[in-house]
Amino acid sequence: MNKILCECGHENLEGTKLCQKCGSPLTEEEKGKKIADMRYEGTAIRSKTYNKSVIDKIWNFFSSVKVGISLIIINLIAASIGTILPQEFYISVATEEEKKQYYSDVYGWFGEVYYALGLSDLYSSLWFQILVLMLGVSIIIASIDRGFPLHKSLTNQRVKRHINFMKRQRIVANGAVTEQQEQTLELVEQKLKALKYNVRREDKAIMAEKGRFSRYGAYVNHVGLIVFIVGVMLHLVPGFYVDESMWLREGETRAIPGMDGYFLKNEKFILETYDNDPQGEQLKQGVNTMAKNYQTNVTLYKQADDAVPGQADNLQEVKSYEIRVNHPLKHEGYAVYQMDYRLNELKTMIFDLSNKATDESLGQISIDLANPQDEYDLGNGAKVRLMGYYPDFSGFKEGVPQTASQTPNNPAFIFKMYTPETPDGETSFVAIQQTLEPDGENIYKMKFANVEMRNMSGLMVRYDKTIPMLFVGGIIFMIGVAIGSYWNHRRIWIEQLADGTVRLAAHTNKNWFGMKKDLDALTSHAHLPHYVDQQELENNENAEIEKDGKTL
Amino acid sequence: MEQKKKRSIMRGVILVILAIAIGYTVYAAITKDKIEIIAAGAEAPDFEVIDLNGEKHRLKDYKGQGVLLNFWGTWCAPCEREFPAMERQYEPFKEQGVQIIAVNFAQSEFEVEKYVTNMGMTFPVAIDKTKSVFTAYNIGPLPTSIFIKPDGTIDRIITGEMSEVEIIQYLESIKPE
């Protein structure tokens, strides 16, 4: 490895701009500058030192600030594209076909293209996740690449700096002290301490420093970001994150998806509306009723500890709860939210067994559509046998009734009716607004009498162990931002030469105004020569040259 | 020289760690629906169902035998089409140590019993009233058939209708040695 030997005798790493010990400029480029580049203290940024092996090349790619900023911009653009149309996650259709249909129906050709490009599920797409992770890598590598050298040079600062270093700071002062020459350094030290600087003294040189930790702000907020990204990543690791939804009918008990061993029973779904006369906006938008409350009364059950799926007997009641919007059922880190509802699904159908001619009734049967019975005995010598039940009747296929789903949307029944008059039984096919009598004219019929409805609750099951981590990441990030923005790193170097004159230089990473105020106080207290802001001088010169150019 | 080598190793190690983290995240993202639950090669979750005849069937008790676990519903036409083939293969394969269990999607006993009588199914049929076996196996569309090897691991998952040739072929592959 090549080392650069400084005139002070210190060996510096290749790529170093300012000597790590005395601050003397080492490169030709650096020597040509009027004001030293104080970023990273002129240390060799690791990635810029070597660029030979593949590892170095990958490393350099990710450590580049340009690459990092490009990644941030690309990420932002990609993420915002995902917000143009709602993501698949938020539309309630199940199959790919339905999704495709939904996007083209609702958003036309744009929706079709959006879906075809996979933008409808952008946040879980491979390329998006790779982008986010690349940003993460860039943050980590850039922090390592710049953070460690910076830390090293900040901790290894020498009190006495090279004249070239001093001369090339933005603020410099040079000259004789106006009064009390012998005490100058004592006065300086005294004042700087009063201004809460950390003061180090070596012979005739003083270095004062304040707020060094603010230089670490950027790295602290990088750490916060990394913690946050890791937290988001953990969503994908089993056991850290559950996000499931379930439909639960009133009276139904079912296993909770994502919450092993737990069962939920829907006791009742309640929808309450405001009892008001529509007015104003409500009328304009054609809204008649306004919801006041969506509520699902549930009972949570737990399986025995050693039970396996399918063993649903012996459930132990855990608790009853009324789930409302923003009031989820909470248990062991899980939360069950009220999300959706469907009203009025057929639950029970009641029929009259009645004589077609006289309309005289032999009694009623009530069929629980979730649990129909084989036989309903009316007691007076009449009974009805249920021969077939089709919850969602969709027509006949080769003479056999078909059902399209298991939901009782359009129930149909085949009854065999036994009465004292018809001991052999009469067969009747009964569907909504449709009755067929396959064996010819019947004497009796099943006359529809009444119906009972039930509601369905759409619930969402959430479990997130990563929240504390996201929280901690966010807090660290904010602390980093605060450290970096509200404090600044001020340094003052002063050297008294043999002839009694004083040489001063000062640097801060931000807030030069504050720095100058400190210097003003110091100058008048210790009777120092006036300082100059070299950058201001340079700017003024440039401005004047420009002006001259224009007048010419 | 020494330091350069050390630096390369350090950078290499850091890059490898990051690459592994990315790789895992991406893999988990792609397979997130199935990762924890079921995939070919994974251990089949244990379960217990009671069939229409009141007999208990526990997966654990079938260790050493192959098991075809079929999830179905009475409204599902492809289920109906594949049952006769399954029925024909039930007896011959049972003798060779392969069991078939059909699990219904929480329908009423009335419907399921009528359906089974009609179809003439002789293999055990159970109703998953609380949908807990469906949930444990993360079942989406019906029919879904899970072929479980004698060692209790999943051999393959077939979503949708199977032909008789396929049924025979898959049952052959989960036969005990």
XYZ file of C-alpha atoms in Angstrom:
729
model
C 0.000 0.000 0.000
C 1.229 3.436 -0.897
C 1.574 5.883 1.899
C 1.932 9.582 1.608
C 4.591 11.004 3.815
C 3.785 14.432 5.134
C 6.517 16.928 5.881
C 5.633 16.588 9.562
C 6.645 12.937 9.324
C 3.180 11.406 9.567
C 2.340 8.591 7.166
C -1.071 9.047 5.605
C -3.220 6.575 3.681
C -3.396 6.944 -0.051
C -6.181 9.325 -1.010
C -5.778 11.521 2.063
C -6.129 15.199 1.267
C -5.073 16.788 4.525
C -2.427 15.283 6.766
C -4.098 13.487 9.620
C -1.708 14.932 12.166
C -0.853 18.461 11.168
C -3.486 19.250 8.525
C -1.035 20.187 5.795
C -2.432 19.739 2.279
C -1.095 16.618 0.559
C -2.428 16.629 -2.984
C -1.692 19.101 -5.731
C -5.382 19.772 -6.104
C -5.747 20.472 -2.437
C -2.683 22.709 -2.444
C -4.228 24.797 -5.194
C -7.288 25.596 -3.135
C -7.524 28.729 -1.118
C -9.782 27.161 1.499
C -9.336 23.577 2.657
C -12.016 20.994 2.010
C -12.995 20.070 5.536
C -15.572 17.452 4.659
C -14.580 14.173 6.313
C -11.583 16.122 7.640
C -9.750 15.493 4.378
C -9.384 11.810 5.182
C -9.151 9.112 2.572
C -12.711 7.995 2.015
C -12.312 4.261 1.986
C -14.122 3.587 -1.241
C -12.059 6.108 -3.136
C -8.791 4.518 -2.162
C -9.030 1.268 -4.046
C -10.964 0.244 -7.086
C -9.465 -2.980 -8.294
C -11.256 -6.147 -7.212
C -14.934 -6.971 -7.773
C -15.607 -6.533 -4.074
C -14.123 -3.030 -4.216
C -16.211 -2.180 -7.248
C -19.486 -3.279 -5.638
C -18.468 -1.515 -2.475
C -17.678 1.688 -4.316
C -20.935 1.573 -6.208
C -23.013 1.447 -3.040
C -20.909 3.935 -1.110
C -21.334 6.611 -3.740
C -23.478 9.532 -2.645
C -24.687 9.930 -6.227
C -25.887 6.341 -6.318
C -27.542 6.781 -2.910
C -29.429 9.886 -3.977
C -30.427 8.263 -7.278
C -31.762 5.288 -5.328
C -33.778 7.560 -3.054
C -35.309 9.322 -6.052
C -36.062 6.071 -7.900
C -37.658 4.656 -4.738
C -39.817 7.734 -4.303
C -40.983 7.656 -7.907
C -41.735 3.940 -7.771
C -43.613 4.250 -4.491
C -45.697 7.120 -5.816
C -46.653 5.174 -8.947
C -48.219 2.632 -6.614
C -50.581 5.280 -5.284
C -52.138 6.221 -8.626
C -54.695 3.422 -8.438
C -55.674 1.399 -5.367
C -53.510 -1.644 -4.792
C -54.925 -5.151 -5.153
C -54.749 -5.501 -1.405
C -57.518 -2.920 -1.028
C -59.972 -4.271 -3.570
C -62.081 -7.113 -2.355
C -61.900 -9.652 -5.136
C -60.174 -12.960 -4.864
C -59.022 -14.423 -8.154
C -56.610 -13.086 -10.745
C -59.365 -13.032 -13.346
C -61.630 -10.909 -11.159
C -58.777 -8.536 -10.393
C -58.031 -8.056 -14.074
C -61.714 -7.486 -14.700
C -61.947 -5.014 -11.836
C -59.127 -2.824 -13.096
C -60.409 -2.726 -16.660
C -64.026 -2.156 -15.550
C -63.286 0.611 -13.100
C -60.336 2.370 -14.708
C -60.669 1.518 -18.402
C -57.605 1.056 -20.586
C -55.395 2.753 -18.028
C -56.448 0.199 -15.422
C -55.756 -2.602 -17.864
C -52.239 -1.379 -18.555
C -51.669 -0.729 -14.856
C -52.668 -4.274 -14.034
C -50.735 -5.797 -16.926
C -47.551 -4.038 -15.799
C -47.993 -5.479 -12.329
C -48.308 -2.006 -10.789
C -51.492 -3.066 -9.017
C -49.382 -5.115 -6.636
C -46.321 -2.944 -6.753
C -45.237 -2.985 -3.132
C -44.861 -6.723 -3.015
C -43.251 -6.933 -6.431
C -39.759 -8.251 -6.630
C -38.250 -5.197 -8.315
C -39.676 -2.766 -5.797
C -38.399 -4.732 -2.844
C -34.990 -5.030 -4.455
C -34.945 -1.258 -4.909
C -35.738 -0.648 -1.252
C -33.141 -3.158 -0.157
C -30.527 -1.598 -2.445
C -31.193 1.715 -0.749
C -30.694 -0.028 2.585
C -27.383 -1.459 1.411
C -26.304 1.927 0.140
C -27.051 3.518 3.517
C -25.145 0.846 5.417
C -22.094 0.856 3.162
C -21.906 4.640 2.845
C -22.084 4.937 6.639
C -19.283 2.442 7.150
C -17.272 4.007 4.379
C -17.401 7.537 5.708
C -18.287 7.158 9.342
C -15.253 5.229 10.536
C -12.571 7.394 8.889
C -14.331 10.514 10.126
C -14.466 9.128 13.650
C -10.783 8.224 13.509
C -9.689 11.643 12.396
C -11.919 13.442 14.888
C -10.444 11.449 17.758
C -6.856 11.847 16.559
C -6.736 15.603 16.262
C -3.536 17.361 17.118
C -3.590 20.654 18.922
C -0.913 22.273 16.851
C -1.710 22.421 13.164
C 0.463 23.139 10.162
C 0.612 26.701 8.961
C -0.807 25.628 5.610
C -3.810 24.194 7.335
C -4.352 27.291 9.425
C -3.956 29.611 6.495
C -6.463 27.771 4.433
C -9.386 27.783 6.847
C -12.335 29.956 6.052
C -11.826 32.176 9.077
C -8.325 33.267 9.873
C -6.624 35.951 11.894
C -3.032 36.911 11.952
C -1.118 39.603 13.703
C -0.017 41.210 16.892
C -2.026 41.212 20.060
C -3.027 44.684 21.084
C -2.699 44.379 24.865
C -1.429 42.049 27.575
C 0.674 39.986 25.186
C 2.044 37.625 27.868
C -1.372 36.596 29.061
C -2.986 36.108 25.700
C -3.274 32.344 25.816
C -4.535 32.414 29.398
C -7.220 34.893 28.414
C -8.142 32.836 25.365
C -8.405 29.700 27.431
C -10.471 31.440 30.063
C -12.908 32.889 27.549
C -13.276 29.711 25.544
C -14.010 27.745 28.685
C -16.639 30.313 29.593
C -18.121 29.750 26.139
C -18.259 26.010 26.952
C -15.554 24.880 24.602
C -13.370 21.885 25.319
C -9.948 23.437 25.409
C -6.669 21.612 24.844
C -3.352 23.324 25.176
C 0.114 22.312 24.055
C 2.919 24.755 24.755
C 1.926 27.830 22.820
C -0.986 26.316 20.893
C -4.605 25.959 21.845
C -7.341 23.962 20.225
C -10.911 24.512 21.340
C -13.761 22.363 20.227
C -17.504 22.310 20.830
C -20.359 20.081 19.689
C -18.250 17.410 18.048
C -21.104 14.889 18.462
C -23.175 16.796 15.919
C -20.920 15.362 13.231
C -22.359 11.945 14.066
C -25.971 13.048 13.490
C -26.079 11.771 9.926
C -24.772 8.376 11.005
C -27.233 8.152 13.886
C -30.091 8.763 11.517
C -28.708 6.168 9.121
C -28.786 3.683 11.991
C -32.429 4.632 12.608
C -33.291 4.057 8.959
C -31.580 0.693 8.951
C -33.440 -0.416 12.085
C -36.656 0.699 10.380
C -35.912 -1.192 7.161
C -35.009 -4.315 9.132
C -38.325 -3.960 10.975
C -40.198 -3.801 7.689
C -38.236 -6.797 6.429
C -39.256 -8.792 9.475
C -42.883 -8.507 8.331
C -42.057 -11.280 5.935
C -40.549 -13.576 8.518
C -43.098 -16.040 9.886
C -44.130 -15.269 13.434
C -43.582 -11.524 13.235
C -46.524 -10.294 11.246
C -50.048 -11.496 10.534
C -52.539 -9.684 8.352
C -55.565 -11.814 7.534
C -59.225 -11.235 6.990
C -62.219 -13.432 7.655
C -65.960 -13.437 7.154
C -67.957 -14.635 10.102
C -71.696 -15.195 10.015
C -73.839 -14.646 13.067
C -73.942 -17.850 15.063
C -70.906 -19.251 13.303
C -67.721 -20.352 15.044
C -64.551 -20.677 13.043
C -60.800 -20.894 13.390
C -59.094 -17.511 13.245
C -56.663 -17.397 10.342
C -53.132 -16.575 11.454
C -53.998 -17.066 15.129
C -53.395 -20.754 15.669
C -55.549 -22.532 18.189
C -58.070 -19.714 18.572
C -61.683 -19.694 17.466
C -64.116 -16.846 17.189
C -67.877 -16.973 17.421
C -70.017 -14.207 16.016
C -72.857 -13.729 18.486
C -74.398 -10.745 16.765
C -73.638 -8.043 14.253
C -75.157 -4.631 14.966
C -75.482 -1.727 12.581
C -76.837 1.453 14.112
C -77.675 4.515 12.099
C -78.479 8.069 13.070
C -82.161 8.706 13.122
C -82.070 12.045 11.357
C -83.735 13.850 8.507
C -81.279 14.088 5.643
C -80.189 17.661 4.983
C -77.437 19.673 3.371
C -74.545 17.591 2.076
C -76.390 14.439 2.943
C -79.188 15.278 0.513
C -76.782 16.354 -2.199
C -74.971 13.055 -2.015
C -78.169 11.059 -1.766
C -77.251 9.519 1.559
C -80.328 8.685 3.560
C -78.911 7.058 6.612
C -75.692 7.652 8.391
C -73.994 4.894 10.272
C -73.383 5.491 13.922
C -71.947 2.166 14.908
C -70.733 -1.063 13.378
C -70.382 -3.694 16.018
C -69.747 -7.393 16.235
C -70.340 -9.148 19.515
C -67.945 -12.043 19.652
C -66.726 -14.762 21.939
C -63.120 -15.843 21.712
C -62.338 -19.502 22.326
C -59.081 -21.329 22.724
C -58.295 -24.916 21.934
C -56.692 -27.122 24.540
C -52.927 -26.616 24.450
C -52.083 -29.955 22.906
C -54.958 -29.901 20.428
C -54.422 -30.028 16.678
C -56.488 -28.387 13.916
C -59.852 -30.037 13.530
C -60.328 -30.719 17.236
C -63.030 -28.186 17.795
C -64.765 -29.783 20.726
C -63.608 -28.789 24.208
C -63.105 -25.163 23.301
C -62.415 -22.997 26.310
C -63.982 -19.598 26.433
C -61.377 -16.862 26.713
C -63.488 -13.737 26.639
C -66.475 -11.969 25.182
C -66.028 -8.627 23.512
C -67.894 -6.073 21.471
C -65.719 -5.262 18.476
C -66.349 -1.788 17.110
C -64.495 0.363 14.648
C -61.248 1.398 16.359
C -62.030 -0.887 19.282
C -60.515 -4.197 18.226
C -60.590 -7.352 20.260
C -57.098 -7.658 21.664
C -55.514 -10.811 22.923
C -51.858 -11.800 23.261
C -50.679 -9.203 20.775
C -53.354 -10.075 18.250
C -56.027 -7.578 17.324
C -59.297 -8.375 15.554
C -60.812 -5.370 13.820
C -64.289 -4.633 12.510
C -63.747 -4.005 8.809
C -66.793 -4.868 6.776
C -70.262 -6.362 6.947
C -72.950 -7.909 4.826
C -76.587 -7.718 5.848
C -79.467 -10.067 5.414
C -78.310 -13.471 4.400
C -81.065 -16.083 4.620
C -80.843 -18.003 7.855
C -84.110 -19.788 8.417
C -87.038 -20.437 6.085
C -90.491 -21.200 7.423
C -93.061 -23.096 5.404
C -96.722 -23.921 5.907
C -97.791 -27.404 4.997
C -101.136 -26.450 3.514
C -103.923 -27.941 1.485
C -103.912 -26.406 -1.951
C -107.701 -26.494 -2.310
C -108.809 -25.313 1.132
C -105.656 -23.390 2.101
C -105.933 -25.105 5.470
C -102.613 -25.448 7.268
C -101.373 -28.601 8.982
C -98.635 -26.698 10.708
C -95.308 -25.001 10.095
C -91.779 -26.212 9.711
C -88.751 -24.053 10.198
C -85.634 -25.013 8.259
C -82.303 -23.816 9.576
C -80.387 -23.379 6.339
C -77.079 -23.941 8.078
C -78.287 -27.205 9.496
C -81.330 -28.698 7.736
C -82.880 -31.843 9.209
C -83.895 -35.055 7.445
C -87.377 -35.006 8.802
C -89.758 -32.503 10.351
C -92.624 -34.042 12.329
C -95.666 -31.824 12.632
C -97.219 -34.071 15.276
C -100.722 -34.426 13.918
C -99.941 -37.391 11.705
C -98.266 -35.147 9.197
C -94.549 -34.974 8.530
C -92.247 -33.528 5.966
C -89.116 -35.259 4.816
C -86.396 -33.211 3.254
C -85.037 -35.109 0.260
C -82.706 -32.501 -1.098
C -81.359 -29.058 -0.268
C -79.581 -26.758 -2.723
C -78.414 -23.544 -1.045
C -77.685 -21.651 -4.231
C -79.929 -23.277 -6.828
C -78.674 -22.680 -10.339
C -80.881 -24.895 -12.510
C -81.116 -28.531 -13.454
C -78.447 -30.621 -15.079
C -79.742 -33.911 -16.478
C -82.751 -33.584 -14.203
C -80.629 -33.077 -11.066
C -80.815 -29.722 -9.281
C -77.446 -27.957 -9.030
C -76.055 -25.535 -6.511
C -73.627 -22.812 -7.499
C -72.164 -22.209 -4.055
C -72.551 -23.116 -0.416
C -74.135 -19.748 0.436
C -77.933 -19.739 0.756
C -78.502 -17.099 -1.892
C -81.292 -18.954 -3.656
C -82.313 -21.985 -1.621
C -84.231 -24.824 -3.214
C -85.651 -27.928 -1.563
C -87.120 -31.265 -2.493
C -89.825 -32.111 0.027
C -91.792 -35.284 0.525
C -95.006 -34.442 2.345
C -96.801 -37.124 4.365
C -100.292 -36.394 5.680
C -103.176 -38.644 6.771
C -104.654 -38.019 3.341
C -101.439 -38.779 1.497
C -99.722 -41.596 3.461
C -97.495 -42.507 0.501
C -96.123 -39.015 0.344
C -96.160 -36.334 -2.291
C -92.951 -34.954 -3.789
C -92.483 -31.281 -4.450
C -89.524 -29.216 -5.621
C -89.656 -25.780 -4.044
C -87.440 -22.862 -4.929
C -88.024 -19.139 -4.610
C -90.974 -18.319 -6.897
C -90.871 -21.782 -8.401
C -92.643 -25.042 -7.496
C -92.408 -28.275 -9.438
C -94.476 -31.357 -8.791
C -92.704 -34.198 -10.587
C -95.294 -36.896 -9.800
C -98.308 -34.979 -11.097
C -100.800 -32.832 -9.200
C -100.308 -32.761 -5.398
C -102.980 -32.207 -2.820
C -100.648 -30.434 -0.433
C -98.017 -27.801 -0.928
C -95.253 -26.174 1.080
C -96.323 -22.596 1.279
C -93.626 -20.072 2.028
C -94.503 -18.374 5.306
C -91.607 -16.421 6.645
C -87.895 -15.993 6.655
C -85.250 -15.084 9.185
C -82.068 -13.299 8.182
C -78.616 -13.093 9.589
C -75.700 -10.787 9.053
C -72.068 -11.345 8.375
C -69.088 -9.516 9.822
C -65.929 -8.885 7.893
C -63.105 -8.976 10.394
C -59.420 -8.374 10.099
C -56.788 -10.161 12.135
C -53.600 -8.251 12.814
C -50.479 -9.148 14.701
C -47.322 -7.138 14.471
C -44.254 -7.801 16.568
C -42.224 -5.338 14.543
C -44.023 -2.212 15.768
C -41.613 -1.589 18.679
C -38.766 -1.917 16.214
C -40.297 0.524 13.737
C -40.886 2.838 16.655
C -37.319 2.599 17.914
C -36.014 3.057 14.362
C -38.142 6.153 13.957
C -36.991 7.613 17.270
C -33.303 6.986 16.503
C -33.825 8.602 13.121
C -35.376 11.698 14.689
C -32.619 11.897 17.307
C -30.097 11.776 14.477
C -31.871 14.561 12.642
C -31.944 16.672 15.800
C -28.265 16.088 16.565
C -27.322 17.005 13.027
C -29.514 20.074 12.742
C -29.598 21.743 16.143
C -25.954 21.456 17.116
C -22.865 22.354 15.221
C -19.250 21.468 15.474
C -17.086 24.536 16.128
C -13.331 24.491 16.313
C -10.825 27.233 16.960
C -7.057 26.837 16.649
C -4.746 29.480 18.092
C -1.009 29.577 18.138
C 1.210 32.198 19.620
C 4.459 32.531 17.754
C 7.855 33.339 19.228
C 7.590 36.994 18.252
C 4.367 37.312 20.230
C 2.052 37.492 17.246
C -0.958 35.254 17.126
C -2.241 33.000 14.361
C -5.885 31.896 14.559
C -8.124 29.705 12.445
C -11.707 28.605 12.948
C -14.036 26.145 11.348
C -17.589 25.042 11.819
C -19.761 22.673 9.827
C -22.701 25.062 9.917
C -23.939 28.279 11.485
C -21.005 30.541 10.701
C -22.884 33.396 12.281
C -22.778 31.710 15.676
C -19.142 30.901 15.179
C -18.370 34.549 14.472
C -20.221 35.668 17.571
C -18.024 33.399 19.661
C -14.971 34.764 17.891
C -16.045 38.374 18.435
C -16.326 37.723 22.147
C -12.964 35.983 22.161
C -11.243 38.687 20.124
C -12.310 41.511 22.393
C -11.633 39.574 25.596
C -8.117 38.488 24.615
C -7.325 41.532 22.467
C -6.718 39.403 19.397
C -6.186 40.751 15.892
C -9.308 40.970 13.725
C -10.275 37.867 11.841
C -11.270 37.670 8.192
C -13.755 35.417 6.456
C -11.806 34.267 3.427
C -14.838 32.914 1.650
C -16.648 36.204 1.959
C -13.581 37.963 0.604
C -13.454 35.566 -2.292
C -17.145 36.003 -3.007
C -16.811 39.752 -2.934
C -13.892 39.567 -5.309
C -15.839 37.352 -7.646
C -18.796 39.655 -7.483
C -16.610 42.609 -8.297
C -15.002 40.823 -11.218
C -18.451 39.995 -12.513
C -19.553 43.558 -12.119
C -16.508 44.798 -13.986
C -17.184 42.291 -16.704
C -20.666 43.642 -17.152
C -19.676 47.268 -17.283
C -17.005 46.539 -19.853
C -0.413 -5.590 1.623
C -1.678 -7.171 4.799
C -4.089 -4.333 5.434
C -5.429 -4.396 1.887
C -6.216 -8.086 2.211
C -7.936 -7.506 5.527
C -9.982 -4.714 4.011
C -11.103 -6.894 1.119
C -12.117 -9.654 3.508
C -14.044 -7.194 5.674
C -15.863 -5.721 2.706
C -16.511 -9.156 1.286
C -18.024 -10.361 4.562
C -20.248 -7.286 4.884
C -21.445 -7.620 1.276
C -22.162 -11.329 1.730
C -24.203 -10.642 4.890
C -26.200 -7.953 3.077
C -26.688 -10.203 0.059
C -28.020 -12.980 2.291
C -30.416 -10.553 3.988
C -31.695 -9.361 0.606
C -31.946 -12.875 -0.737
C -33.953 -14.046 2.233
C -36.291 -11.051 2.161
C -36.994 -11.452 -1.528
C -37.514 -15.180 -1.145
C -39.867 -14.618 1.777
C -41.759 -11.952 -0.164
C -42.321 -14.217 -3.143
C -43.426 -17.195 -1.105
C -45.089 -15.261 1.685
C -48.473 -16.922 1.270
C -47.090 -20.382 1.787
C -43.847 -20.035 3.570
C -44.925 -20.972 7.053
C -47.799 -23.208 6.202
C -47.504 -25.679 3.451
C -45.278 -26.364 0.529
C -44.046 -29.550 -1.039
C -41.349 -30.978 1.195
C -42.645 -29.354 4.365
C -44.052 -31.252 7.316
C -47.828 -31.649 6.929
C -49.598 -29.997 9.891
C -51.177 -32.591 12.135
C -54.957 -32.544 12.324
C -57.859 -34.612 13.562
C -61.249 -34.972 11.938
C -64.301 -37.049 12.723
C -65.879 -38.624 9.677
C -69.597 -39.064 8.995
C -69.496 -42.491 10.671
C -68.130 -40.950 13.856
C -64.625 -42.323 13.408
C -61.620 -40.222 14.318
C -58.842 -39.757 11.807
C -55.641 -38.211 13.037
C -52.828 -37.586 10.595
C -50.210 -38.639 13.144
C -51.809 -42.072 13.376
C -51.269 -42.603 9.661
C -47.508 -42.277 9.957
C -45.976 -44.967 7.796
C -48.855 -44.724 5.331
C -49.443 -42.370 2.480
C -52.397 -39.999 2.842
C -54.378 -38.183 0.186
C -56.131 -35.280 1.855
C -58.845 -33.889 -0.394
C -60.616 -30.599 0.331
C -63.990 -30.180 -1.337
C -67.539 -28.793 -1.332
C -70.804 -30.082 -2.730
C -71.171 -27.147 -5.116
C -67.764 -27.719 -6.639
C -68.130 -29.344 -10.052
C -64.514 -30.459 -10.532
C -64.660 -32.110 -7.080
C -67.675 -34.054 -8.223
C -65.893 -35.144 -11.399
C -62.819 -36.493 -9.631
C -64.607 -38.366 -6.841
C -65.585 -41.438 -8.928
C -61.944 -41.957 -9.929
C -60.840 -41.529 -6.331
C -63.481 -44.007 -5.237
C -62.233 -46.581 -7.755
C -58.657 -46.215 -6.520
C -59.524 -46.164 -2.821
C -59.690 -49.923 -2.117
C -56.671 -51.024 -4.178
C -54.473 -48.307 -2.688
C -55.750 -48.805 0.843
C -54.421 -52.351 0.653
C -51.059 -50.881 -0.300
C -51.047 -48.488 2.650
C -52.462 -45.298 1.181
C -55.449 -43.644 2.881
C -57.848 -41.147 1.338
C -59.598 -38.588 3.547
C -62.024 -36.017 2.146
C -62.633 -32.872 4.168
C -65.702 -30.782 3.440
C -65.818 -26.997 3.720
C -68.134 -26.448 6.697
C -71.370 -27.467 5.019
C -74.369 -28.974 6.794
C -74.467 -32.649 7.677
C -77.637 -32.969 5.674
C -76.027 -31.815 2.461
C -72.833 -33.796 2.918
C -74.585 -37.030 3.889
C -76.952 -36.808 0.930
C -74.027 -36.075 -1.365
C -71.935 -38.984 -0.085
C -74.825 -41.432 -0.388
C -75.445 -40.201 -3.877
C -71.829 -40.416 -4.998
C -71.281 -43.732 -3.262
C -68.094 -42.633 -1.573
C -66.711 -45.269 0.765
C -63.589 -43.443 1.920
C -63.869 -41.342 5.060
C -65.538 -37.969 4.617
C -65.412 -35.366 7.381
C -66.905 -31.918 7.765
C -64.562 -29.166 8.927
C -67.220 -27.144 10.713
C -64.906 -24.511 12.148
C -62.759 -24.410 9.000
C -59.745 -25.001 11.184
C -58.182 -27.682 8.989
C -58.811 -25.454 5.963
C -57.125 -22.610 7.807
C -54.201 -24.749 8.943
C -53.601 -25.929 5.378
C -54.259 -22.464 3.926
C -56.697 -23.826 1.393
C -57.805 -21.447 -1.342
C -59.711 -22.764 -4.345
C -61.454 -26.143 -4.319
C -60.681 -28.895 -4.927
C -57.234 -29.008 -3.411
C -55.523 -32.339 -2.928
C -52.571 -32.775 -0.631
C -50.461 -35.877 -1.053
C -48.661 -36.744 2.145
C -45.769 -39.184 2.194
C -45.458 -41.987 4.779
C -42.866 -39.900 6.663
C -45.441 -37.119 7.194
C -44.030 -34.639 4.688
C -45.994 -33.172 1.823
C -45.191 -34.755 -1.516
C -47.249 -32.447 -3.691
C -50.205 -30.077 -3.618
C -52.630 -30.220 -6.512
C -55.128 -27.401 -6.931
C -57.934 -28.173 -9.322
C -59.232 -31.295 -10.968
C -57.113 -34.422 -11.411
C -57.598 -37.126 -14.025
C -57.693 -40.761 -12.941
C -54.264 -41.301 -14.503
C -52.854 -38.472 -12.409
C -54.553 -39.734 -9.263
C -53.007 -43.176 -9.769
C -49.613 -41.697 -10.498
C -49.634 -39.432 -7.428
C -50.979 -42.158 -5.140
C -48.201 -44.466 -6.384
C -45.624 -41.883 -5.388
C -46.775 -41.773 -1.756
C -47.004 -45.554 -1.311
C -44.926 -46.864 1.599
C -41.856 -48.869 0.513
